[in-house]
Short mmCIF file of C-alpha atoms and ligand atoms in Angstrom, two decimals:
data_model
loop_
_atom_site.label_atom_id
_atom_site.label_comp_id
_atom_site.label_asym_id
_atom_site.label_seq_id
_atom_site.Cartn_x
_atom_site.Cartn_y
_atom_site.Cartn_z
CA UNK A 1 16.65 39.34 4.42
CA UNK A 2 17.87 35.65 3.61
CA UNK A 3 16.77 34.03 0.37
CA UNK A 4 13.99 34.17 -2.02
CA UNK A 5 10.65 36.37 -0.50
CA UNK A 6 7.84 33.71 0.72
CA UNK A 7 5.27 36.48 1.07
CA UNK A 8 4.28 39.37 0.89
CA UNK A 9 5.67 41.44 3.22
CA UNK A 10 8.95 40.02 2.35
CA UNK A 11 8.48 41.79 -1.00
CA UNK A 12 7.57 44.58 0.97
CA UNK A 13 10.99 44.49 2.95
CA UNK A 14 13.14 44.17 -0.85
CA UNK A 15 11.46 46.82 -1.78
CA UNK A 16 11.99 49.16 0.83
CA UNK A 17 15.79 48.26 0.04
CA UNK A 18 15.73 48.35 -3.24
CA UNK A 19 14.64 52.01 -3.79
CA UNK A 20 15.22 55.25 -2.96
CA UNK A 21 13.62 56.54 0.67
CA UNK A 22 10.94 58.71 -1.69
CA UNK A 23 9.93 56.82 -3.41
CA UNK A 24 9.53 53.38 -1.16
CA UNK A 25 7.50 56.38 0.72
CA UNK A 26 5.96 57.73 -1.90
CA UNK A 27 4.21 53.92 -2.45
CA UNK A 28 3.95 52.55 1.06
CA UNK A 29 2.28 55.91 2.67
CA UNK A 30 -1.04 56.74 3.42
CA UNK A 31 -3.05 60.30 4.23
CA UNK A 32 -2.54 61.61 7.33
CA UNK A 33 -2.51 60.08 10.29
CA UNK A 34 -2.18 56.50 8.07
CA UNK A 35 -5.19 55.43 10.75
CA UNK A 36 -7.15 53.64 7.45
CA UNK A 37 -3.46 52.72 6.09
CA UNK A 38 -2.92 50.18 9.07
CA UNK A 39 -6.52 49.34 9.95
CA UNK A 40 -6.61 48.28 6.07
CA UNK A 41 -4.70 45.14 7.00
CA UNK A 42 -5.29 44.83 10.90
CA UNK A 43 -8.72 44.51 9.39
CA UNK A 44 -8.27 41.95 7.82
CA UNK A 45 -6.33 40.11 10.08
CA UNK A 46 -9.06 40.27 13.54
CA UNK A 47 -11.49 37.98 10.68
CA UNK A 48 -11.14 34.45 11.67
CA UNK A 49 -12.47 31.23 9.63
CA UNK A 50 -14.66 28.35 10.76
CA UNK A 51 -13.26 25.72 8.84
CA UNK A 52 -15.40 22.56 8.09
CA UNK A 53 -13.84 18.88 7.78
CA UNK A 54 -13.81 15.83 6.33
CA UNK A 55 -15.50 17.50 2.26
CA UNK A 56 -13.52 16.82 -0.38
CA UNK A 57 -11.04 19.46 -1.16
CA UNK A 58 -8.74 17.21 -3.49
CA UNK A 59 -10.02 19.41 -6.74
CA UNK A 60 -9.53 23.08 -5.94
CA UNK A 61 -10.32 25.40 -8.88
CA UNK A 62 -9.44 28.60 -8.21
CA UNK A 63 -11.05 31.18 -11.67
CA UNK A 64 -13.64 33.26 -11.89
CA UNK A 65 -15.02 35.69 -14.24
CA UNK A 66 -14.87 39.77 -14.35
CA UNK A 67 -17.64 41.26 -16.18
CA UNK A 68 -17.45 38.05 -18.80
CA UNK A 69 -13.06 37.45 -18.53
CA UNK A 70 -12.20 34.37 -17.39
CA UNK A 71 -9.09 34.94 -15.23
CA UNK A 72 -7.13 32.67 -13.38
CA UNK A 73 -8.09 33.83 -9.91
CA UNK A 74 -9.49 36.13 -8.02
CA UNK A 75 -6.89 38.46 -7.60
CA UNK A 76 -6.63 41.66 -10.20
CA UNK A 77 -3.85 44.44 -10.65
CA UNK A 78 -5.00 47.58 -8.65
CA UNK A 79 -4.60 50.80 -10.50
CA UNK A 80 -1.22 52.32 -9.33
CA UNK A 81 0.57 55.27 -10.70
CA UNK A 82 4.05 55.52 -12.11
CA UNK A 83 5.36 52.42 -12.16
CA UNK A 84 8.69 53.45 -13.30
CA UNK A 85 9.83 55.38 -10.25
CA UNK A 86 9.38 51.50 -8.63
CA UNK A 87 11.29 49.82 -12.20
CA UNK A 88 12.82 51.44 -15.05
CA UNK A 89 10.43 48.88 -17.53
CA UNK A 90 7.64 50.14 -15.27
CA UNK A 91 4.12 49.50 -16.34
CA UNK A 92 5.52 47.53 -18.65
CA UNK A 93 6.64 44.88 -16.93
CA UNK A 94 3.31 45.29 -14.76
CA UNK A 95 0.95 44.01 -17.25
CA UNK A 96 2.99 41.63 -18.91
CA UNK A 97 3.48 40.01 -15.07
CA UNK A 98 -0.40 40.19 -15.61
CA UNK A 99 -0.88 38.25 -18.58
CA UNK A 100 1.44 35.75 -17.74
CA UNK A 101 -0.72 35.32 -14.48
CA UNK A 102 -3.96 35.28 -16.75
CA UNK A 103 -5.27 38.02 -14.88
CA UNK A 104 -6.31 41.63 -15.20
CA UNK A 105 -4.54 45.08 -15.16
CA UNK A 106 -5.80 47.91 -13.69
CA UNK A 107 -3.69 50.80 -15.95
CA UNK A 108 -3.99 53.76 -13.89
CA UNK A 109 -4.09 57.32 -15.39
CA UNK A 110 -0.68 58.15 -14.28
CA UNK A 111 0.64 55.67 -15.50
CA UNK A 112 4.83 56.82 -16.51
CA UNK A 113 3.87 54.29 -20.15
CA UNK A 114 1.10 55.14 -22.28
CA UNK A 115 -2.28 53.44 -23.00
CA UNK A 116 -0.63 52.65 -26.65
CA UNK A 117 3.00 50.91 -25.22
CA UNK A 118 1.36 49.15 -22.58
CA UNK A 119 -1.54 47.89 -25.70
CA UNK A 120 1.52 46.87 -27.73
CA UNK A 121 4.00 45.38 -25.23
CA UNK A 122 1.50 41.92 -24.01
CA UNK A 123 -1.02 40.24 -24.39
CA UNK A 124 -3.09 41.74 -20.84
CA UNK A 125 -6.71 41.83 -20.24
CA UNK A 126 -6.35 45.90 -19.29
CA UNK A 127 -8.82 48.41 -18.04
CA UNK A 128 -7.55 51.81 -18.05
CA UNK A 129 -8.93 53.31 -14.93
CA UNK A 130 -9.91 57.02 -14.78
CA UNK A 131 -8.99 60.29 -13.35
CA UNK A 132 -11.73 62.72 -14.99
CA UNK A 133 -9.85 66.32 -15.42
CA UNK A 134 -11.35 69.57 -15.47
CA UNK A 135 -11.18 70.27 -19.46
CA UNK A 136 -14.08 67.22 -20.33
CA UNK A 137 -11.93 66.72 -23.69
CA UNK A 138 -9.05 65.35 -21.59
CA UNK A 139 -11.00 62.99 -20.22
CA UNK A 140 -12.65 62.19 -23.57
CA UNK A 141 -9.79 61.31 -24.77
CA UNK A 142 -7.82 58.96 -22.66
CA UNK A 143 -11.62 56.54 -23.09
CA UNK A 144 -10.76 56.96 -26.37
CA UNK A 145 -7.74 56.22 -26.25
CA UNK A 146 -7.72 53.29 -24.06
CA UNK A 147 -11.09 52.13 -26.08
CA UNK A 148 -9.01 51.83 -29.37
CA UNK A 149 -6.68 50.11 -27.49
CA UNK A 150 -8.07 47.21 -26.87
CA UNK A 151 -8.32 48.08 -22.88
CA UNK A 152 -12.04 46.43 -21.61
CA UNK A 153 -13.10 48.78 -19.75
CA UNK A 154 -13.54 51.98 -17.63
CA UNK A 155 -12.74 52.03 -13.50
CA UNK A 156 -13.46 55.32 -12.63
CA UNK A 157 -12.04 56.56 -9.47
CA UNK A 158 -14.51 58.97 -7.40
CA UNK A 159 -12.41 59.40 -4.15
CA UNK A 160 -9.72 62.32 -5.33
CA UNK A 161 -11.56 65.40 -5.92
CA UNK A 162 -8.47 66.53 -4.85
CA UNK A 163 -5.47 64.40 -3.87
CA UNK A 164 -5.12 63.21 -0.11
CA UNK A 165 -2.46 64.70 2.27
CA UNK A 166 0.30 62.12 1.82
CA UNK A 167 2.29 64.02 4.61
CA UNK A 168 5.44 61.70 3.78
CA UNK A 169 5.78 62.93 -0.01
CA UNK A 170 5.71 66.32 1.05
CA UNK A 171 8.25 65.88 3.48
CA UNK A 172 9.95 64.57 0.46
CA UNK A 173 8.69 66.78 -1.67
CA UNK A 174 8.50 63.87 -4.17
CA UNK A 175 9.72 66.41 -7.20
CA UNK A 176 13.31 65.55 -7.34
CA UNK A 177 14.71 64.72 -10.83
CA UNK A 178 15.04 61.95 -11.85
CA UNK A 179 11.15 61.93 -12.04
CA UNK A 180 9.32 60.39 -14.99
CA UNK A 181 6.86 62.39 -16.67
CA UNK A 182 2.88 61.15 -16.51
CA UNK A 183 2.82 60.04 -19.75
CA UNK A 184 -0.70 59.72 -20.84
CA UNK A 185 -1.31 63.67 -20.30
CA UNK A 186 2.21 64.41 -21.11
CA UNK A 187 1.90 67.74 -22.84
CA UNK A 188 -2.04 68.01 -22.25
CA UNK A 189 -2.50 68.58 -18.66
CA UNK A 190 0.12 70.77 -16.47
CA UNK A 191 2.29 69.06 -13.58
CA UNK A 192 3.89 72.19 -13.02
CA UNK A 193 4.16 73.41 -9.04
CA UNK A 194 4.34 77.01 -8.40
CA UNK A 195 6.44 76.59 -5.38
CA UNK A 196 9.19 74.49 -4.32
CA UNK A 197 6.73 72.47 -1.61
CA UNK A 198 4.71 71.25 -4.17
CA UNK A 199 5.15 67.48 -5.41
CA UNK A 200 4.94 66.73 -9.15
CA UNK A 201 1.42 65.29 -7.89
CA UNK A 202 0.56 68.15 -6.65
CA UNK A 203 1.22 69.53 -9.56
CA UNK A 204 -1.09 66.96 -11.35
CA UNK A 205 -4.12 67.07 -9.23
CA UNK A 206 -3.84 70.87 -9.28
CA UNK A 207 -5.19 70.22 -12.83
CA UNK A 208 -6.50 67.44 -13.51
CA UNK A 209 -8.72 66.31 -10.89
CA UNK A 210 -12.40 67.53 -10.95
CA UNK A 211 -13.44 68.27 -7.60
CA UNK A 212 -17.03 69.42 -9.30
CA UNK A 213 -17.76 65.26 -10.43
CA UNK A 214 -20.56 64.11 -8.97
CA UNK A 215 -23.56 61.66 -10.14
CA UNK A 216 -25.15 62.95 -13.57
CA UNK A 217 -21.37 62.78 -14.30
CA UNK A 218 -21.60 59.57 -15.48
CA UNK A 219 -24.51 59.83 -17.37
CA UNK A 220 -22.12 62.14 -19.68
CA UNK A 221 -19.10 59.42 -19.26
CA UNK A 222 -21.37 56.38 -20.14
CA UNK A 223 -22.40 58.92 -23.57
CA UNK A 224 -19.30 59.08 -24.46
CA UNK A 225 -17.79 55.17 -24.73
CA UNK A 226 -19.14 51.47 -25.06
CA UNK A 227 -16.71 50.33 -22.43
CA UNK A 228 -18.62 49.16 -19.03
CA UNK A 229 -17.75 51.28 -16.08
CA UNK A 230 -16.91 50.43 -13.03
CA UNK A 231 -16.78 52.76 -10.14
CA UNK A 232 -13.90 53.14 -7.88
CA UNK A 233 -14.18 54.06 -4.65
CA UNK A 234 -17.75 53.14 -2.56
CA UNK A 235 -17.74 52.48 0.72
CA UNK A 236 -21.37 53.25 1.50
CA UNK A 237 -25.34 51.47 1.06
CA UNK A 238 -26.19 54.89 0.22
CA UNK A 239 -23.22 55.12 -2.19
CA UNK A 240 -23.31 51.76 -3.52
CA UNK A 241 -27.37 51.54 -4.27
CA UNK A 242 -26.83 54.95 -6.15
CA UNK A 243 -24.77 53.85 -8.23
CA UNK A 244 -26.44 50.01 -9.26
CA UNK A 245 -29.23 52.95 -10.50
CA UNK A 246 -26.86 54.56 -13.03
CA UNK A 247 -26.17 52.16 -14.66
CA UNK A 248 -22.56 51.28 -13.58
CA UNK A 249 -21.08 47.18 -14.60
CA UNK A 250 -19.11 47.17 -11.53
CA UNK A 251 -18.42 49.25 -8.06
CA UNK A 252 -15.13 48.52 -6.62
CA UNK A 253 -14.76 49.24 -2.15
CA UNK A 254 -12.01 50.72 -1.92
CA UNK A 255 -10.51 53.71 0.09
CA UNK A 256 -7.93 54.08 -2.43
CA UNK A 257 -5.00 52.63 -0.46
CA UNK A 258 -5.63 54.54 2.42
CA UNK A 259 -4.40 57.44 0.22
CA UNK A 260 -7.34 59.84 0.43
CA UNK A 261 -9.56 60.41 2.87
CA UNK A 262 -7.81 59.62 6.52
CA UNK A 263 -10.59 57.20 9.00
CA UNK A 264 -12.50 55.95 6.22
CA UNK A 265 -13.07 52.40 7.50
CA UNK A 266 -11.12 49.92 6.41
CA UNK A 267 -12.55 48.24 3.32
CA UNK A 268 -13.07 44.62 4.16
CA UNK A 269 -15.12 46.00 7.15
CA UNK A 270 -17.31 47.53 4.29
CA UNK A 271 -17.51 44.60 2.09
CA UNK A 272 -20.55 43.51 3.50
CA UNK A 273 -22.53 46.21 3.53
CA UNK A 274 -22.19 47.53 0.04
CA UNK A 275 -22.30 43.75 -1.38
CA UNK A 276 -26.21 43.36 0.48
CA UNK A 277 -27.13 47.17 -0.87
CA UNK A 278 -25.99 45.85 -3.92
CA UNK A 279 -28.43 42.85 -4.54
CA UNK A 280 -26.39 40.55 -6.75
CA UNK A 281 -27.20 43.69 -10.02
CA UNK A 282 -23.62 44.02 -10.33
CA UNK A 283 -20.31 42.54 -8.79
CA UNK A 284 -18.96 43.99 -6.26
CA UNK A 285 -14.61 43.85 -6.29
CA UNK A 286 -12.04 44.60 -3.00
CA UNK A 287 -9.39 46.62 -3.20
CA UNK A 288 -7.58 47.65 0.54
CA UNK A 289 -5.00 45.94 2.20
CA UNK A 290 -4.87 42.03 0.50
CA UNK A 291 -1.77 41.04 1.47
CA UNK A 292 -2.27 37.20 2.03
CA UNK A 293 -4.59 34.48 0.59
CA UNK A 294 -6.52 33.88 3.02
CA UNK A 295 -7.48 37.47 2.85
CA UNK A 296 -8.17 37.03 -0.36
CA UNK A 297 -10.83 34.27 0.48
CA UNK A 298 -12.64 36.50 3.44
CA UNK A 299 -13.19 39.32 0.70
CA UNK A 300 -14.98 36.22 -1.63
CA UNK A 301 -16.11 34.66 1.34
CA UNK A 302 -18.06 38.30 2.12
CA UNK A 303 -19.33 38.63 -1.14
CA UNK A 304 -16.04 40.03 -3.84
CA UNK A 305 -16.27 38.56 -6.92
CA UNK A 306 -12.41 39.46 -6.76
CA UNK A 307 -9.86 41.44 -4.71
CA UNK A 308 -7.26 43.78 -6.73
CA UNK A 309 -4.32 45.01 -5.10
CA UNK A 310 -2.73 48.43 -5.56
CA UNK A 311 0.95 48.44 -3.48
CA UNK A 312 2.30 44.55 -3.31
CA UNK A 313 2.10 44.90 -7.67
CA UNK A 314 4.39 47.73 -6.28
CA UNK A 315 6.96 45.97 -3.99
CA UNK A 316 7.58 43.12 -6.59
CA UNK A 317 8.11 45.15 -9.45
CA UNK A 318 10.63 47.23 -7.45
CA UNK A 319 12.45 44.13 -5.88
CA UNK A 320 12.61 42.11 -9.11
CA UNK A 321 10.66 44.04 -12.24
CA UNK A 322 8.31 41.44 -14.21
CA UNK A 323 9.29 38.34 -12.16
CA UNK A 324 8.43 40.06 -8.90
CA UNK A 325 5.04 40.65 -9.90
CA UNK A 326 4.22 37.26 -10.99
CA UNK A 327 5.49 36.44 -7.95
CA UNK A 328 3.39 38.33 -5.72
CA UNK A 329 0.69 36.96 -7.78
CA UNK A 330 1.66 33.42 -7.64
CA UNK A 331 1.95 33.96 -3.36
CA UNK A 332 -1.18 34.92 -3.28
CA UNK A 333 -2.43 32.13 -5.14
CA UNK A 334 -0.73 28.97 -3.62
CA UNK A 335 -1.27 30.53 -0.15
CA UNK A 336 -4.77 28.67 -0.23
CA UNK A 337 -4.63 25.84 1.79
CA UNK A 338 -7.98 23.75 0.45
CA UNK A 339 -9.77 24.41 3.83
CA UNK A 340 -9.95 27.32 2.82
CA UNK A 341 -12.87 26.34 0.81
CA UNK A 342 -14.69 25.53 3.30
CA UNK A 343 -14.60 28.11 5.63
CA UNK A 344 -17.22 29.80 7.07
CA UNK A 345 -17.28 33.42 8.96
CA UNK A 346 -18.18 33.83 11.75
C1 FNR B 401 -2.73 53.69 -6.33
N1 FNR B 401 -4.43 54.00 -5.90
C2 FNR B 401 -4.53 54.40 -7.26
N2 FNR B 401 -6.41 54.55 -7.55
C3 FNR B 401 -6.34 54.53 -8.76
O1 FNR B 401 -7.60 54.56 -9.20
N3 FNR B 401 -5.23 55.44 -9.45
C4 FNR B 401 -4.15 55.95 -9.30
O2 FNR B 401 -3.29 56.23 -10.19
C5 FNR B 401 -3.92 55.16 -7.98
N4 FNR B 401 -2.50 55.78 -7.78
C6 FNR B 401 -1.85 54.75 -6.40
C7 FNR B 401 -0.08 54.63 -6.40
C8 FNR B 401 0.30 54.02 -5.23
C9 FNR B 401 1.01 54.11 -5.34
C10 FNR B 401 -0.84 53.41 -4.22
C11 FNR B 401 -0.28 53.01 -3.43
C12 FNR B 401 -2.04 53.26 -4.76
C13 FNR B 401 -5.19 53.05 -4.79
C14 FNR B 401 -4.88 51.81 -5.91
O3 FNR B 401 -5.58 51.76 -7.21
C15 FNR B 401 -5.81 50.65 -4.57
O4 FNR B 401 -6.90 51.50 -4.32
C16 FNR B 401 -5.06 50.74 -3.31
O5 FNR B 401 -3.33 50.73 -3.42
C17 FNR B 401 -5.70 49.29 -2.94
O6 FNR B 401 -5.06 48.99 -1.37
P1 FNR B 401 -2.86 47.77 -1.02
O7 FNR B 401 -3.51 46.72 -2.06
O8 FNR B 401 -2.31 48.85 -1.65
O9 FNR B 401 -3.05 48.06 0.09
#
């Protein structure tokens, strides 16, 4: 590619060139047939605007608030694991970019920098994403560390009772050195794989993803933290209603970037259903397939308070480190024409 990347897709191409195939496959891939992976993006493309004309849009303010925190635009950093596979500075570079962009970063449970390292590296507003471990004490420790280190919310991921089948990772085995350790859980949870077919992630998932997690456990989580809890992985009105009943502070419509259950709908296609069911009781967020500023706008128009980006951040990180992540966020902000602010969806 010639010159500087001008959009997220060009960052993806740069990341592909920069990374060993195994790592690029890990970041970019989805589960099984990757139907949902394609749909997450394609479904956005099928939505078009009804732009209205001759309205004064000379002043546009993209800022919004999330759980009371003001951010520069409704674009947050989704939790994605193992950033040191993308760049030696790992999540620290990502967090600094989030801080510079004046937005929120959600740190993954399976980060390659610790909760503490990320907290002390910058003043970004940080949320902590939790995978609930089979051993609840481990989960409780992670939550307490997040709380102690100034993270402002717990993002409970509920769509990973077990690891999705990502066939590229299985083929690549994802165990070749040098894989950075999963720092937050190093020494607490075994990531050993018991045969050479497995990946480090399968090793992690076996010990650490609790397939028995269910609704009553939200009560347990609420009992061990004062932080607000967002629930990530809601795709239906039924679950959205339940989530509001158990007292979460927000809902993230997500299919885990199509890495878990294949043939779930594209997130943008179920957003309205969830927003309608929630009826304004708590804010609704969305991730999955956001690649353009117009996608952000579409999600807002359909009722999201803000969106999160997963792969775009990793592609920026892989291609150009902290600067690349800043650039990706900036691009999405910049890809807003005044028209967008007026559009009415068909
Ligand atoms: C993820 N995602 C994810 N989610 C989570 O709750 N905890 C995690 O550790 C991870 N790890 C992870 C790694 C990688 C490489 C990807 C691509 C995704 C899912 C993530 O938070 C988010 O839901 C999706 O990435 C959103 O889709 P896009 O923006 O990647 O299309």
